[in-house]
C-alpha cells in the first residue's frame, strides 16, 4: 500500500522479545511497521493502538484483530490497570510490542516529547530489547483526515537497540530514546 523500503542498521530481525518504538505520523504507522517485519518476527509482535480509534466501525476492529493489536483504553486509565501493566501481562514471555511513545499522531516536523510508558516498560522488564524505529513519509501516504492512501514511497529504519541504564532518570532515558529515533531520520 505504501511501497515501503526497510533498513536494519546495527540491528537484525529477531524473534527475541523486543519493544519497537517509533515516531507516529499516520494511522498506517503500526500496520506498515508490523508488516515490514519478517513473518517469524511478525507472528510474535503486537502493535499497541488506541482502543477508541481502532474499535469504531467495521473495518478498524477487523484490522486490529488481523494484526493482533493490543488495544489500550486512553480514556479509562486506572492505577491498578495501567497501560504498562496491561502490555506486560499481554506480552508474557513470548510477544514483542510496537509502541509510539509520542502518545498520538504528530503532524509537525519535530517529534513530540516521549511519554513515560517506554521508561516503565524498560524498568519493569530489563530483558526486553528496545529498538528505535524511524518511519518516514507515511504522513503523506495517508494524510490526517483522509480515507484513501496516496501511492508514495516510505521508509522504515530500525536502529541499534538501547536499554535503560542502571540508575538512569526517567527524563534522561526518554530524551535518549527520542534522540535514538531522531538520529535514524538522517541515515
PDB file of N, CA, C and O in Angstrom, residues 20-33 47-54 74 98-115 133-140 142 144 156 178 181-182:
ATOM      1  N   UNK A  20       9.614  -2.339  19.880  1.00  0.00           N
ATOM      2  CA  UNK A  20       9.941  -1.448  18.772  1.00  0.00           C
ATOM      3  C   UNK A  20       9.238  -0.128  19.071  1.00  0.00           C
ATOM      4  O   UNK A  20       8.017  -0.107  19.234  1.00  0.00           O
ATOM      5  N   UNK A  21       9.998   0.959  19.176  1.00  0.00           N
ATOM      6  CA  UNK A  21       9.385   2.253  19.479  1.00  0.00           C
ATOM      7  C   UNK A  21       9.708   3.233  18.362  1.00  0.00           C
ATOM      8  O   UNK A  21      10.832   3.308  17.896  1.00  0.00           O
ATOM      9  N   UNK A  22       8.667   3.938  17.902  1.00  0.00           N
ATOM     10  CA  UNK A  22       8.795   4.730  16.680  1.00  0.00           C
ATOM     11  C   UNK A  22       8.087   6.078  16.793  1.00  0.00           C
ATOM     12  O   UNK A  22       7.226   6.268  17.651  1.00  0.00           O
ATOM     13  N   UNK A  23       8.447   6.949  15.848  1.00  0.00           N
ATOM     14  CA  UNK A  23       7.702   8.200  15.680  1.00  0.00           C
ATOM     15  C   UNK A  23       6.318   7.855  15.127  1.00  0.00           C
ATOM     16  O   UNK A  23       6.095   6.762  14.602  1.00  0.00           O
ATOM     17  N   UNK A  24       5.375   8.789  15.263  1.00  0.00           N
ATOM     18  CA  UNK A  24       3.985   8.477  14.912  1.00  0.00           C
ATOM     19  C   UNK A  24       3.369   9.632  14.129  1.00  0.00           C
ATOM     20  O   UNK A  24       3.113  10.683  14.685  1.00  0.00           O
ATOM     21  N   UNK A  25       3.132   9.406  12.819  1.00  0.00           N
ATOM     22  CA  UNK A  25       2.577  10.475  11.983  1.00  0.00           C
ATOM     23  C   UNK A  25       1.330  10.067  11.215  1.00  0.00           C
ATOM     24  O   UNK A  25       0.709  10.911  10.578  1.00  0.00           O
ATOM     25  N   UNK A  26       0.951   8.790  11.244  1.00  0.00           N
ATOM     26  CA  UNK A  26      -0.158   8.315  10.415  1.00  0.00           C
ATOM     27  C   UNK A  26      -0.829   7.104  11.070  1.00  0.00           C
ATOM     28  O   UNK A  26      -0.192   6.368  11.821  1.00  0.00           O
ATOM     29  N   UNK A  27      -2.095   6.906  10.740  1.00  0.00           N
ATOM     30  CA  UNK A  27      -2.783   5.701  11.211  1.00  0.00           C
ATOM     31  C   UNK A  27      -2.204   4.438  10.572  1.00  0.00           C
ATOM     32  O   UNK A  27      -2.457   3.339  11.044  1.00  0.00           O
ATOM     33  N   UNK A  28      -1.423   4.596   9.527  1.00  0.00           N
ATOM     34  CA  UNK A  28      -0.790   3.444   8.884  1.00  0.00           C
ATOM     35  C   UNK A  28       0.487   3.003   9.588  1.00  0.00           C
ATOM     36  O   UNK A  28       1.004   1.922   9.293  1.00  0.00           O
ATOM     37  N   UNK A  29       1.030   3.809  10.479  1.00  0.00           N
ATOM     38  CA  UNK A  29       2.343   3.528  11.079  1.00  0.00           C
ATOM     39  C   UNK A  29       2.454   2.110  11.631  1.00  0.00           C
ATOM     40  O   UNK A  29       3.380   1.377  11.285  1.00  0.00           O
ATOM     41  N   UNK A  30       1.543   1.738  12.511  1.00  0.00           N
ATOM     42  CA  UNK A  30       1.637   0.414  13.151  1.00  0.00           C
ATOM     43  C   UNK A  30       1.498  -0.696  12.121  1.00  0.00           C
ATOM     44  O   UNK A  30       2.240  -1.687  12.162  1.00  0.00           O
ATOM     45  N   UNK A  31       0.580  -0.537  11.187  1.00  0.00           N
ATOM     46  CA  UNK A  31       0.341  -1.583  10.193  1.00  0.00           C
ATOM     47  C   UNK A  31       1.534  -1.755   9.262  1.00  0.00           C
ATOM     48  O   UNK A  31       1.942  -2.881   8.966  1.00  0.00           O
ATOM     49  N   UNK A  32       2.100  -0.650   8.812  1.00  0.00           N
ATOM     50  CA  UNK A  32       3.242  -0.732   7.889  1.00  0.00           C
ATOM     51  C   UNK A  32       4.484  -1.234   8.622  1.00  0.00           C
ATOM     52  O   UNK A  32       5.217  -2.073   8.098  1.00  0.00           O
ATOM     53  N   UNK A  33       4.719  -0.746   9.839  1.00  0.00           N
ATOM     54  CA  UNK A  33       5.874  -1.226  10.606  1.00  0.00           C
ATOM     55  C   UNK A  33       5.736  -2.727  10.859  1.00  0.00           C
ATOM     56  O   UNK A  33       6.659  -3.497  10.627  1.00  0.00           O
ATOM     57  N   UNK A  47       1.223  -4.785  17.664  1.00  0.00           N
ATOM     58  CA  UNK A  47       1.158  -3.324  17.709  1.00  0.00           C
ATOM     59  C   UNK A  47       0.244  -2.878  18.854  1.00  0.00           C
ATOM     60  O   UNK A  47      -0.788  -3.502  19.111  1.00  0.00           O
ATOM     61  N   UNK A  48       0.636  -1.821  19.530  1.00  0.00           N
ATOM     62  CA  UNK A  48      -0.203  -1.224  20.572  1.00  0.00           C
ATOM     63  C   UNK A  48      -0.921  -0.045  19.929  1.00  0.00           C
ATOM     64  O   UNK A  48      -0.293   0.777  19.263  1.00  0.00           O
ATOM     65  N   UNK A  49      -2.245   0.018  20.110  1.00  0.00           N
ATOM     66  CA  UNK A  49      -3.031   1.050  19.450  1.00  0.00           C
ATOM     67  C   UNK A  49      -4.136   1.555  20.367  1.00  0.00           C
ATOM     68  O   UNK A  49      -4.486   0.913  21.356  1.00  0.00           O
ATOM     69  N   UNK A  50      -4.691   2.693  20.006  1.00  0.00           N
ATOM     70  CA  UNK A  50      -5.744   3.333  20.791  1.00  0.00           C
ATOM     71  C   UNK A  50      -7.085   2.628  20.579  1.00  0.00           C
ATOM     72  O   UNK A  50      -7.578   2.534  19.459  1.00  0.00           O
ATOM     73  N   UNK A  51      -7.647   2.145  21.663  1.00  0.00           N
ATOM     74  CA  UNK A  51      -8.911   1.414  21.605  1.00  0.00           C
ATOM     75  C   UNK A  51     -10.035   2.286  21.056  1.00  0.00           C
ATOM     76  O   UNK A  51     -10.862   1.820  20.268  1.00  0.00           O
ATOM     77  N   UNK A  52     -10.081   3.561  21.437  1.00  0.00           N
ATOM     78  CA  UNK A  52     -11.166   4.429  20.997  1.00  0.00           C
ATOM     79  C   UNK A  52     -11.176   4.614  19.479  1.00  0.00           C
ATOM     80  O   UNK A  52     -12.232   4.790  18.883  1.00  0.00           O
ATOM     81  N   UNK A  53     -10.018   4.541  18.827  1.00  0.00           N
ATOM     82  CA  UNK A  53      -9.955   4.675  17.373  1.00  0.00           C
ATOM     83  C   UNK A  53     -10.189   3.328  16.683  1.00  0.00           C
ATOM     84  O   UNK A  53     -10.979   3.220  15.761  1.00  0.00           O
ATOM     85  N   UNK A  54      -9.477   2.298  17.111  1.00  0.00           N
ATOM     86  CA  UNK A  54      -9.475   1.014  16.412  1.00  0.00           C
ATOM     87  C   UNK A  54     -10.677   0.136  16.755  1.00  0.00           C
ATOM     88  O   UNK A  54     -10.815  -0.962  16.217  1.00  0.00           O
ATOM     89  N   UNK A  74      -7.488   4.759  26.284  1.00  0.00           N
ATOM     90  CA  UNK A  74      -6.847   6.010  26.708  1.00  0.00           C
ATOM     91  C   UNK A  74      -7.745   6.849  27.606  1.00  0.00           C
ATOM     92  O   UNK A  74      -7.296   7.809  28.210  1.00  0.00           O
ATOM     93  N   UNK A  98       4.994  -3.086  19.452  1.00  0.00           N
ATOM     94  CA  UNK A  98       5.272  -1.878  18.687  1.00  0.00           C
ATOM     95  C   UNK A  98       4.548  -0.759  19.414  1.00  0.00           C
ATOM     96  O   UNK A  98       3.329  -0.826  19.605  1.00  0.00           O
ATOM     97  N   UNK A  99       5.297   0.249  19.859  1.00  0.00           N
ATOM     98  CA  UNK A  99       4.698   1.366  20.588  1.00  0.00           C
ATOM     99  C   UNK A  99       5.109   2.699  19.953  1.00  0.00           C
ATOM    100  O   UNK A  99       6.127   2.783  19.262  1.00  0.00           O
ATOM    101  N   UNK A 100       4.325   3.711  20.249  1.00  0.00           N
ATOM    102  CA  UNK A 100       4.567   5.062  19.757  1.00  0.00           C
ATOM    103  C   UNK A 100       4.609   5.999  20.957  1.00  0.00           C
ATOM    104  O   UNK A 100       3.571   6.498  21.390  1.00  0.00           O
ATOM    105  N   UNK A 101       5.808   6.236  21.501  1.00  0.00           N
ATOM    106  CA  UNK A 101       5.940   6.986  22.749  1.00  0.00           C
ATOM    107  C   UNK A 101       5.496   8.448  22.691  1.00  0.00           C
ATOM    108  O   UNK A 101       5.341   9.075  23.735  1.00  0.00           O
ATOM    109  N   UNK A 102       5.291   8.989  21.484  1.00  0.00           N
ATOM    110  CA  UNK A 102       4.763  10.357  21.411  1.00  0.00           C
ATOM    111  C   UNK A 102       3.332  10.403  21.951  1.00  0.00           C
ATOM    112  O   UNK A 102       2.860  11.455  22.350  1.00  0.00           O
ATOM    113  N   UNK A 103       2.658   9.262  21.941  1.00  0.00           N
ATOM    114  CA  UNK A 103       1.323   9.171  22.529  1.00  0.00           C
ATOM    115  C   UNK A 103       0.190   9.490  21.581  1.00  0.00           C
ATOM    116  O   UNK A 103      -0.951   9.146  21.842  1.00  0.00           O
ATOM    117  N   UNK A 104       0.484  10.147  20.488  1.00  0.00           N
ATOM    118  CA  UNK A 104      -0.545  10.465  19.493  1.00  0.00           C
ATOM    119  C   UNK A 104       0.148  10.785  18.180  1.00  0.00           C
ATOM    120  O   UNK A 104       1.358  11.005  18.151  1.00  0.00           O
ATOM    121  N   UNK A 105      -0.631  10.819  17.110  1.00  0.00           N
ATOM    122  CA  UNK A 105      -0.059  11.182  15.815  1.00  0.00           C
ATOM    123  C   UNK A 105       0.404  12.625  15.848  1.00  0.00           C
ATOM    124  O   UNK A 105      -0.257  13.501  16.401  1.00  0.00           O
ATOM    125  N   UNK A 106       1.537  12.851  15.245  1.00  0.00           N
ATOM    126  CA  UNK A 106       2.144  14.178  15.240  1.00  0.00           C
ATOM    127  C   UNK A 106       2.231  14.669  13.805  1.00  0.00           C
ATOM    128  O   UNK A 106       2.808  14.002  12.951  1.00  0.00           O
ATOM    129  N   UNK A 107       1.674  15.833  13.536  1.00  0.00           N
ATOM    130  CA  UNK A 107       1.702  16.387  12.183  1.00  0.00           C
ATOM    131  C   UNK A 107       2.826  17.403  11.988  1.00  0.00           C
ATOM    132  O   UNK A 107       2.998  17.924  10.897  1.00  0.00           O
ATOM    133  N   UNK A 108       3.575  17.666  13.038  1.00  0.00           N
ATOM    134  CA  UNK A 108       4.676  18.637  12.955  1.00  0.00           C
ATOM    135  C   UNK A 108       5.961  17.951  12.498  1.00  0.00           C
ATOM    136  O   UNK A 108       6.099  16.735  12.588  1.00  0.00           O
ATOM    137  N   UNK A 109       6.921  18.735  12.050  1.00  0.00           N
ATOM    138  CA  UNK A 109       8.221  18.213  11.629  1.00  0.00           C
ATOM    139  C   UNK A 109       8.998  17.641  12.816  1.00  0.00           C
ATOM    140  O   UNK A 109       9.621  16.594  12.720  1.00  0.00           O
ATOM    141  N   UNK A 110       8.967  18.342  13.941  1.00  0.00           N
ATOM    142  CA  UNK A 110       9.695  17.934  15.151  1.00  0.00           C
ATOM    143  C   UNK A 110       8.880  16.910  15.933  1.00  0.00           C
ATOM    144  O   UNK A 110       7.681  17.081  16.141  1.00  0.00           O
ATOM    145  N   UNK A 111       9.537  15.830  16.362  1.00  0.00           N
ATOM    146  CA  UNK A 111       8.854  14.826  17.164  1.00  0.00           C
ATOM    147  C   UNK A 111       8.431  15.411  18.507  1.00  0.00           C
ATOM    148  O   UNK A 111       9.108  16.278  19.058  1.00  0.00           O
ATOM    149  N   UNK A 112       7.315  14.914  19.033  1.00  0.00           N
ATOM    150  CA  UNK A 112       6.849  15.312  20.356  1.00  0.00           C
ATOM    151  C   UNK A 112       7.732  14.663  21.420  1.00  0.00           C
ATOM    152  O   UNK A 112       8.418  13.675  21.154  1.00  0.00           O
ATOM    153  N   UNK A 113       7.691  15.200  22.625  1.00  0.00           N
ATOM    154  CA  UNK A 113       8.379  14.568  23.747  1.00  0.00           C
ATOM    155  C   UNK A 113       7.750  13.203  23.989  1.00  0.00           C
ATOM    156  O   UNK A 113       6.554  13.018  23.797  1.00  0.00           O
ATOM    157  N   UNK A 114       8.558  12.236  24.424  1.00  0.00           N
ATOM    158  CA  UNK A 114       8.061  10.895  24.679  1.00  0.00           C
ATOM    159  C   UNK A 114       7.333  10.837  26.022  1.00  0.00           C
ATOM    160  O   UNK A 114       7.770  11.414  27.008  1.00  0.00           O
ATOM    161  N   UNK A 115       6.244  10.091  26.040  1.00  0.00           N
ATOM    162  CA  UNK A 115       5.514   9.812  27.282  1.00  0.00           C
ATOM    163  C   UNK A 115       6.283   8.751  28.063  1.00  0.00           C
ATOM    164  O   UNK A 115       7.147   8.067  27.541  1.00  0.00           O
ATOM    165  N   UNK A 133      12.858   2.988  15.940  1.00  0.00           N
ATOM    166  CA  UNK A 133      12.431   2.876  14.547  1.00  0.00           C
ATOM    167  C   UNK A 133      12.009   4.258  14.062  1.00  0.00           C
ATOM    168  O   UNK A 133      11.261   4.950  14.753  1.00  0.00           O
ATOM    169  N   UNK A 134      12.497   4.630  12.883  1.00  0.00           N
ATOM    170  CA  UNK A 134      12.038   5.886  12.274  1.00  0.00           C
ATOM    171  C   UNK A 134      11.197   5.551  11.054  1.00  0.00           C
ATOM    172  O   UNK A 134      11.623   4.815  10.172  1.00  0.00           O
ATOM    173  N   UNK A 135       9.988   6.098  11.019  1.00  0.00           N
ATOM    174  CA  UNK A 135       9.061   5.896   9.913  1.00  0.00           C
ATOM    175  C   UNK A 135       9.007   7.193   9.120  1.00  0.00           C
ATOM    176  O   UNK A 135       8.645   8.237   9.651  1.00  0.00           O
ATOM    177  N   UNK A 136       9.378   7.102   7.845  1.00  0.00           N
ATOM    178  CA  UNK A 136       9.462   8.294   7.012  1.00  0.00           C
ATOM    179  C   UNK A 136       8.401   8.290   5.920  1.00  0.00           C
ATOM    180  O   UNK A 136       8.261   7.312   5.189  1.00  0.00           O
ATOM    181  N   UNK A 137       7.642   9.361   5.835  1.00  0.00           N
ATOM    182  CA  UNK A 137       6.744   9.689   4.731  1.00  0.00           C
ATOM    183  C   UNK A 137       5.348   9.081   4.813  1.00  0.00           C
ATOM    184  O   UNK A 137       4.548   9.310   3.915  1.00  0.00           O
ATOM    185  N   UNK A 138       5.014   8.317   5.840  1.00  0.00           N
ATOM    186  CA  UNK A 138       3.657   7.757   5.902  1.00  0.00           C
ATOM    187  C   UNK A 138       2.604   8.834   6.124  1.00  0.00           C
ATOM    188  O   UNK A 138       1.446   8.662   5.745  1.00  0.00           O
ATOM    189  N   UNK A 139       3.005   9.964   6.711  1.00  0.00           N
ATOM    190  CA  UNK A 139       2.050  11.057   6.898  1.00  0.00           C
ATOM    191  C   UNK A 139       1.578  11.607   5.553  1.00  0.00           C
ATOM    192  O   UNK A 139       0.496  12.180   5.458  1.00  0.00           O
ATOM    193  N   UNK A 140       2.365  11.427   4.501  1.00  0.00           N
ATOM    194  CA  UNK A 140       1.968  11.866   3.159  1.00  0.00           C
ATOM    195  C   UNK A 140       1.216  10.758   2.416  1.00  0.00           C
ATOM    196  O   UNK A 140       0.449  11.029   1.514  1.00  0.00           O
ATOM    197  N   UNK A 142      -0.952   8.607   3.905  1.00  0.00           N
ATOM    198  CA  UNK A 142      -2.318   8.721   4.421  1.00  0.00           C
ATOM    199  C   UNK A 142      -2.379   9.964   5.315  1.00  0.00           C
ATOM    200  O   UNK A 142      -2.229   9.881   6.531  1.00  0.00           O
ATOM    201  N   UNK A 144      -3.649  13.101   7.539  1.00  0.00           N
ATOM    202  CA  UNK A 144      -4.682  13.194   8.567  1.00  0.00           C
ATOM    203  C   UNK A 144      -6.017  13.615   7.941  1.00  0.00           C
ATOM    204  O   UNK A 144      -6.075  14.527   7.141  1.00  0.00           O
ATOM    205  N   UNK A 156      11.096   2.536   6.422  1.00  0.00           N
ATOM    206  CA  UNK A 156      11.126   2.131   7.827  1.00  0.00           C
ATOM    207  C   UNK A 156      12.583   1.814   8.150  1.00  0.00           C
ATOM    208  O   UNK A 156      13.183   0.939   7.520  1.00  0.00           O
ATOM    209  N   UNK A 178      14.272   9.215  22.469  1.00  0.00           N
ATOM    210  CA  UNK A 178      13.768  10.106  21.405  1.00  0.00           C
ATOM    211  C   UNK A 178      14.885  10.448  20.429  1.00  0.00           C
ATOM    212  O   UNK A 178      14.698  10.422  19.210  1.00  0.00           O
ATOM    213  N   UNK A 181      15.634   7.655  17.936  1.00  0.00           N
ATOM    214  CA  UNK A 181      14.713   7.636  16.794  1.00  0.00           C
ATOM    215  C   UNK A 181      15.068   8.766  15.829  1.00  0.00           C
ATOM    216  O   UNK A 181      15.157   8.555  14.619  1.00  0.00           O
ATOM    217  N   UNK A 182      15.315   9.950  16.354  1.00  0.00           N
ATOM    218  CA  UNK A 182      15.617  11.104  15.501  1.00  0.00           C
ATOM    219  C   UNK A 182      16.883  10.891  14.670  1.00  0.00           C
ATOM    220  O   UNK A 182      16.927  11.299  13.513  1.00  0.00           O
TER     221      UNK A 182
END
